[in-house]
PDB file of C-alpha atoms in Angstrom:
ATOM      1  CA  MET A  21     -24.234 126.907 244.781  1.00 65.00           C
ATOM      2  CA  ASP A  22     -26.493 128.768 242.358  1.00 80.00           C
ATOM      3  CA  LEU A  23     -30.176 128.121 243.057  1.00 85.00           C
ATOM      4  CA  SER A  24     -31.508 130.557 240.447  1.00 87.00           C
ATOM      5  CA  SER A  25     -32.546 127.684 238.152  1.00 91.00           C
ATOM      6  CA  LYS A  26     -34.663 126.289 240.996  1.00 94.00           C
ATOM      7  CA  PHE A  27     -36.870 129.346 241.631  1.00 95.00           C
ATOM      8  CA  ILE A  28     -40.523 128.393 241.203  1.00 95.00           C
ATOM      9  CA  ASP A  29     -43.733 130.353 240.759  1.00 94.00           C
ATOM     10  CA  ILE A  30     -45.694 129.339 243.857  1.00 94.00           C
ATOM     11  CA  SER A  31     -48.920 130.747 242.356  1.00 93.00           C
ATOM     12  CA  ARG A  32     -49.006 127.660 240.079  1.00 95.00           C
ATOM     13  CA  TYR A  33     -49.674 125.492 243.152  1.00 96.00           C
ATOM     14  CA  GLN A  34     -52.597 125.187 245.543  1.00 96.00           C
ATOM     15  CA  LYS A  35     -52.483 124.113 249.199  1.00 96.00           C
ATOM     16  CA  VAL A  36     -54.558 121.002 249.867  1.00 97.00           C
ATOM     17  CA  LYS A  37     -53.933 120.212 253.529  1.00 97.00           C
ATOM     18  CA  LYS A  38     -51.353 120.398 256.285  1.00 96.00           C
ATOM     19  CA  ILE A  39     -49.419 117.123 256.571  1.00 94.00           C
ATOM     20  CA  GLY A  40     -46.663 117.935 259.057  1.00 91.00           C
ATOM     21  CA  GLU A  41     -45.046 120.437 261.353  1.00 89.00           C
ATOM     22  CA  GLY A  42     -41.627 120.940 262.895  1.00 84.00           C
ATOM     23  CA  ASN A  43     -39.822 123.547 264.955  1.00 84.00           C
ATOM     24  CA  PHE A  44     -39.124 125.790 261.973  1.00 87.00           C
ATOM     25  CA  ALA A  45     -41.660 124.941 259.297  1.00 92.00           C
ATOM     26  CA  GLU A  46     -45.034 123.541 258.369  1.00 94.00           C
ATOM     27  CA  VAL A  47     -45.444 121.010 255.568  1.00 95.00           C
ATOM     28  CA  PHE A  48     -48.442 121.025 253.256  1.00 97.00           C
ATOM     29  CA  LEU A  49     -49.663 118.713 250.561  1.00 97.00           C
ATOM     30  CA  VAL A  50     -49.980 120.926 247.493  1.00 98.00           C
ATOM     31  CA  LYS A  51     -51.084 120.256 243.953  1.00 97.00           C
ATOM     32  CA  MET A  52     -50.192 121.906 240.695  1.00 97.00           C
ATOM     33  CA  LYS A  53     -53.248 123.805 239.488  1.00 96.00           C
ATOM     34  CA  ASN A  54     -53.040 122.723 235.836  1.00 96.00           C
ATOM     35  CA  ASN A  55     -52.604 118.960 236.304  1.00 97.00           C
ATOM     36  CA  ASN A  56     -53.206 118.093 240.004  1.00 94.00           C
ATOM     37  CA  GLU A  57     -49.681 116.644 240.404  1.00 97.00           C
ATOM     38  CA  LYS A  58     -48.934 116.398 244.129  1.00 97.00           C
ATOM     39  CA  PHE A  59     -45.932 117.780 246.019  1.00 98.00           C
ATOM     40  CA  ALA A  60     -44.899 118.499 249.590  1.00 97.00           C
ATOM     41  CA  ALA A  61     -44.360 122.202 250.299  1.00 97.00           C
ATOM     42  CA  LYS A  62     -42.253 123.095 253.328  1.00 96.00           C
ATOM     43  CA  LEU A  63     -43.177 126.614 254.478  1.00 95.00           C
ATOM     44  CA  PHE A  64     -40.611 128.318 256.707  1.00 92.00           C
ATOM     45  CA  SER A  65     -43.087 130.566 258.453  1.00 81.00           C
ATOM     46  CA  LYS A  66     -42.313 129.988 262.122  1.00 74.00           C
ATOM     47  CA  PRO A  67     -39.068 131.826 262.978  1.00 63.00           C
ATOM     48  CA  PRO A  68     -38.444 135.496 262.220  1.00 68.00           C
ATOM     49  CA  VAL A  69     -38.421 136.198 258.477  1.00 60.00           C
ATOM     50  CA  ASP A  70     -34.645 136.697 258.190  1.00 65.00           C
ATOM     51  CA  SER A  71     -34.007 133.294 259.830  1.00 84.00           C
ATOM     52  CA  SER A  72     -36.577 131.539 257.669  1.00 83.00           C
ATOM     53  CA  GLN A  73     -34.886 132.814 254.494  1.00 87.00           C
ATOM     54  CA  SER A  74     -31.518 131.473 255.652  1.00 91.00           C
ATOM     55  CA  LEU A  75     -33.002 128.127 256.659  1.00 92.00           C
ATOM     56  CA  ALA A  76     -34.803 127.705 253.329  1.00 93.00           C
ATOM     57  CA  ILE A  77     -31.686 128.576 251.339  1.00 93.00           C
ATOM     58  CA  HIS A  78     -29.531 126.255 253.448  1.00 94.00           C
ATOM     59  CA  GLU A  79     -31.838 123.259 253.037  1.00 96.00           C
ATOM     60  CA  SER A  80     -32.440 123.992 249.343  1.00 96.00           C
ATOM     61  CA  THR A  81     -28.706 124.158 248.688  1.00 95.00           C
ATOM     62  CA  ILE A  82     -28.200 120.729 250.222  1.00 97.00           C
ATOM     63  CA  TYR A  83     -31.109 119.199 248.290  1.00 97.00           C
ATOM     64  CA  HIS A  84     -29.790 120.822 245.094  1.00 96.00           C
ATOM     65  CA  ILE A  85     -26.381 119.162 245.538  1.00 95.00           C
ATOM     66  CA  LEU A  86     -27.810 115.691 246.144  1.00 97.00           C
ATOM     67  CA  ASN A  87     -29.084 113.370 243.432  1.00 96.00           C
ATOM     68  CA  HIS A  88     -29.653 109.815 244.638  1.00 98.00           C
ATOM     69  CA  PRO A  89     -32.507 107.293 244.291  1.00 97.00           C
ATOM     70  CA  SER A  90     -32.956 107.186 248.085  1.00 98.00           C
ATOM     71  CA  ILE A  91     -33.061 110.940 248.659  1.00 98.00           C
ATOM     72  CA  ALA A  92     -36.279 112.930 248.320  1.00 98.00           C
ATOM     73  CA  LYS A  93     -36.435 114.936 245.100  1.00 98.00           C
ATOM     74  CA  PHE A  94     -36.149 118.717 245.350  1.00 98.00           C
ATOM     75  CA  TYR A  95     -38.171 120.676 242.792  1.00 97.00           C
ATOM     76  CA  GLY A  96     -37.577 124.272 243.767  1.00 97.00           C
ATOM     77  CA  ILE A  97     -37.735 127.230 246.107  1.00 97.00           C
ATOM     78  CA  SER A  98     -39.974 130.278 246.344  1.00 96.00           C
ATOM     79  CA  PHE A  99     -40.090 133.281 248.624  1.00 93.00           C
ATOM     80  CA  SER A 100     -43.728 134.189 247.941  1.00 90.00           C
ATOM     81  CA  SER A 101     -46.668 133.232 250.097  1.00 90.00           C
ATOM     82  CA  PHE A 102     -49.409 130.915 248.829  1.00 89.00           C
ATOM     83  CA  ASP A 103     -51.997 133.246 250.300  1.00 85.00           C
ATOM     84  CA  ASP A 104     -50.579 136.742 249.792  1.00 86.00           C
ATOM     85  CA  ASN A 105     -48.100 137.713 247.045  1.00 79.00           C
ATOM     86  CA  ASP A 106     -46.930 140.664 249.123  1.00 84.00           C
ATOM     87  CA  LYS A 107     -45.982 138.436 252.052  1.00 87.00           C
ATOM     88  CA  LEU A 108     -42.593 136.737 252.333  1.00 88.00           C
ATOM     89  CA  VAL A 109     -42.829 133.009 253.178  1.00 91.00           C
ATOM     90  CA  PRO A 110     -39.809 130.976 252.032  1.00 93.00           C
ATOM     91  CA  THR A 111     -41.037 127.636 250.691  1.00 96.00           C
ATOM     92  CA  ILE A 112     -39.292 124.610 249.249  1.00 97.00           C
ATOM     93  CA  LEU A 113     -41.125 122.182 246.981  1.00 98.00           C
ATOM     94  CA  LEU A 114     -40.328 118.497 247.449  1.00 98.00           C
ATOM     95  CA  GLU A 115     -41.495 115.092 246.393  1.00 97.00           C
ATOM     96  CA  TYR A 116     -44.696 113.969 248.147  1.00 97.00           C
ATOM     97  CA  PHE A 117     -44.859 110.505 249.709  1.00 95.00           C
ATOM     98  CA  TYR A 118     -48.229 108.847 250.202  1.00 90.00           C
ATOM     99  CA  ASN A 119     -46.775 106.339 252.697  1.00 85.00           C
ATOM    100  CA  THR A 120     -45.502 109.218 254.872  1.00 88.00           C
ATOM    101  CA  ASN A 121     -42.459 108.163 256.876  1.00 95.00           C
ATOM    102  CA  LEU A 122     -40.840 105.148 258.472  1.00 97.00           C
ATOM    103  CA  LYS A 123     -42.002 106.179 261.966  1.00 96.00           C
ATOM    104  CA  ASN A 124     -45.678 106.044 260.992  1.00 95.00           C
ATOM    105  CA  VAL A 125     -45.312 102.684 259.244  1.00 96.00           C
ATOM    106  CA  LEU A 126     -43.453 101.164 262.202  1.00 96.00           C
ATOM    107  CA  ASP A 127     -46.065 102.530 264.613  1.00 96.00           C
ATOM    108  CA  SER A 128     -48.834 100.981 262.496  1.00 95.00           C
ATOM    109  CA  GLU A 129     -46.983  97.682 262.464  1.00 94.00           C
ATOM    110  CA  GLN A 130     -46.689  97.752 266.278  1.00 95.00           C
ATOM    111  CA  LYS A 131     -50.482  98.096 266.453  1.00 95.00           C
ATOM    112  CA  THR A 132     -50.856  95.135 264.035  1.00 92.00           C
ATOM    113  CA  LEU A 133     -52.165  97.526 261.377  1.00 93.00           C
ATOM    114  CA  THR A 134     -49.370  96.711 258.945  1.00 91.00           C
ATOM    115  CA  PRO A 135     -49.882  98.547 255.645  1.00 93.00           C
ATOM    116  CA  PRO A 136     -50.401  96.261 252.617  1.00 94.00           C
ATOM    117  CA  GLY A 137     -47.046  95.730 250.921  1.00 94.00           C
ATOM    118  CA  TRP A 138     -44.903  96.284 254.027  1.00 96.00           C
ATOM    119  CA  SER A 139     -42.849  93.120 254.600  1.00 96.00           C
ATOM    120  CA  SER A 140     -39.548  91.809 255.949  1.00 96.00           C
ATOM    121  CA  THR A 141     -38.075  92.256 252.481  1.00 97.00           C
ATOM    122  CA  LYS A 142     -39.196  95.903 252.391  1.00 97.00           C
ATOM    123  CA  LYS A 143     -37.584  96.427 255.811  1.00 97.00           C
ATOM    124  CA  CYS A 144     -34.268  95.096 254.470  1.00 98.00           C
ATOM    125  CA  ILE A 145     -34.572  97.288 251.370  1.00 98.00           C
ATOM    126  CA  CYS A 146     -35.238 100.251 253.669  1.00 97.00           C
ATOM    127  CA  ILE A 147     -32.102  99.547 255.735  1.00 97.00           C
ATOM    128  CA  ILE A 148     -29.875  99.022 252.692  1.00 98.00           C
ATOM    129  CA  GLY A 149     -31.295 102.021 250.810  1.00 98.00           C
ATOM    130  CA  THR A 150     -30.863 104.297 253.815  1.00 98.00           C
ATOM    131  CA  ALA A 151     -27.286 103.118 254.406  1.00 98.00           C
ATOM    132  CA  ASN A 152     -26.442 103.592 250.735  1.00 98.00           C
ATOM    133  CA  ALA A 153     -27.921 107.100 250.703  1.00 98.00           C
ATOM    134  CA  MET A 154     -26.014 108.051 253.858  1.00 98.00           C
ATOM    135  CA  LYS A 155     -22.763 106.826 252.291  1.00 98.00           C
ATOM    136  CA  TYR A 156     -23.514 109.024 249.261  1.00 98.00           C
ATOM    137  CA  ILE A 157     -24.367 112.041 251.456  1.00 98.00           C
ATOM    138  CA  HIS A 158     -21.110 111.672 253.392  1.00 97.00           C
ATOM    139  CA  LYS A 159     -19.104 111.387 250.146  1.00 97.00           C
ATOM    140  CA  LYS A 160     -20.638 114.736 249.153  1.00 97.00           C
ATOM    141  CA  GLY A 161     -19.238 116.242 252.372  1.00 97.00           C
ATOM    142  CA  ILE A 162     -22.562 116.578 254.168  1.00 97.00           C
ATOM    143  CA  ILE A 163     -23.569 115.394 257.627  1.00 97.00           C
ATOM    144  CA  HIS A 164     -27.333 114.906 258.015  1.00 97.00           C
ATOM    145  CA  ASN A 165     -27.469 115.488 261.820  1.00 95.00           C
ATOM    146  CA  ASN A 166     -31.137 114.491 262.048  1.00 94.00           C
ATOM    147  CA  LEU A 167     -31.514 111.008 260.601  1.00 97.00           C
ATOM    148  CA  ASN A 168     -34.415 109.301 262.346  1.00 96.00           C
ATOM    149  CA  PRO A 169     -37.590 107.422 261.349  1.00 97.00           C
ATOM    150  CA  TYR A 170     -39.403 110.752 260.839  1.00 95.00           C
ATOM    151  CA  SER A 171     -36.840 111.868 258.225  1.00 96.00           C
ATOM    152  CA  ILE A 172     -36.950 108.613 256.251  1.00 98.00           C
ATOM    153  CA  PHE A 173     -39.935 108.918 253.944  1.00 97.00           C
ATOM    154  CA  LEU A 174     -41.357 105.921 252.099  1.00 97.00           C
ATOM    155  CA  ASP A 175     -42.421 105.971 248.468  1.00 96.00           C
ATOM    156  CA  ASP A 176     -45.320 103.967 247.006  1.00 94.00           C
ATOM    157  CA  ASP A 177     -43.199 100.783 247.078  1.00 95.00           C
ATOM    158  CA  PHE A 178     -41.977 101.468 250.646  1.00 96.00           C
ATOM    159  CA  TYR A 179     -38.482 102.322 249.377  1.00 97.00           C
ATOM    160  CA  PRO A 180     -36.658 104.828 251.600  1.00 98.00           C
ATOM    161  CA  GLN A 181     -36.319 108.483 250.663  1.00 98.00           C
ATOM    162  CA  ILE A 182     -34.195 110.543 253.038  1.00 98.00           C
ATOM    163  CA  GLY A 183     -35.321 114.100 253.659  1.00 96.00           C
ATOM    164  CA  SER A 184     -35.304 116.812 256.317  1.00 94.00           C
ATOM    165  CA  PHE A 185     -31.857 118.305 255.707  1.00 95.00           C
ATOM    166  CA  LEU A 186     -32.484 121.410 257.792  1.00 90.00           C
ATOM    167  CA  LYS A 187     -29.942 120.529 260.509  1.00 91.00           C
ATOM    168  CA  SER A 188     -27.362 119.230 258.037  1.00 93.00           C
ATOM    169  CA  GLU A 189     -23.945 120.751 257.694  1.00 94.00           C
ATOM    170  CA  PHE A 190     -21.001 120.651 255.328  1.00 94.00           C
ATOM    171  CA  ILE A 191     -17.741 119.061 256.417  1.00 91.00           C
TER     172      ILE A 191
END
């Protein structure tokens, strides 16, 4: 899969704040400098550099193949650092979700701090949207291998958006 059309100039974006962290990467809220549009930037800065390049390319390739309303949008990949142009930090740019993920919303609901707009209907939409996206992913010959409430992001309407394809594999 050719990713050359998805290379982005990371200098056009500015880090705002750290919004997540995993075993292999940190996720930052970033904004485009010229219009303040928000994105999530996944920086593969934790493992050795050669591993981080492979991981970023692997996940980008999977995102590039997938185009579904319940899968997070992939905007591009860069190998430059936000902070130092001479430093190699593979980064993928993804859709940003204000409502974070299903885990956080369910935890809030357990504490009776249900976010406005979250309802039984939205829960059903979340289940159906996730199932439909997984059917699509499997038809594309991909196994997610890490589907959990942390990897189901929720858009402004609480519709599911599957992400975190790092552990995915082709069948």
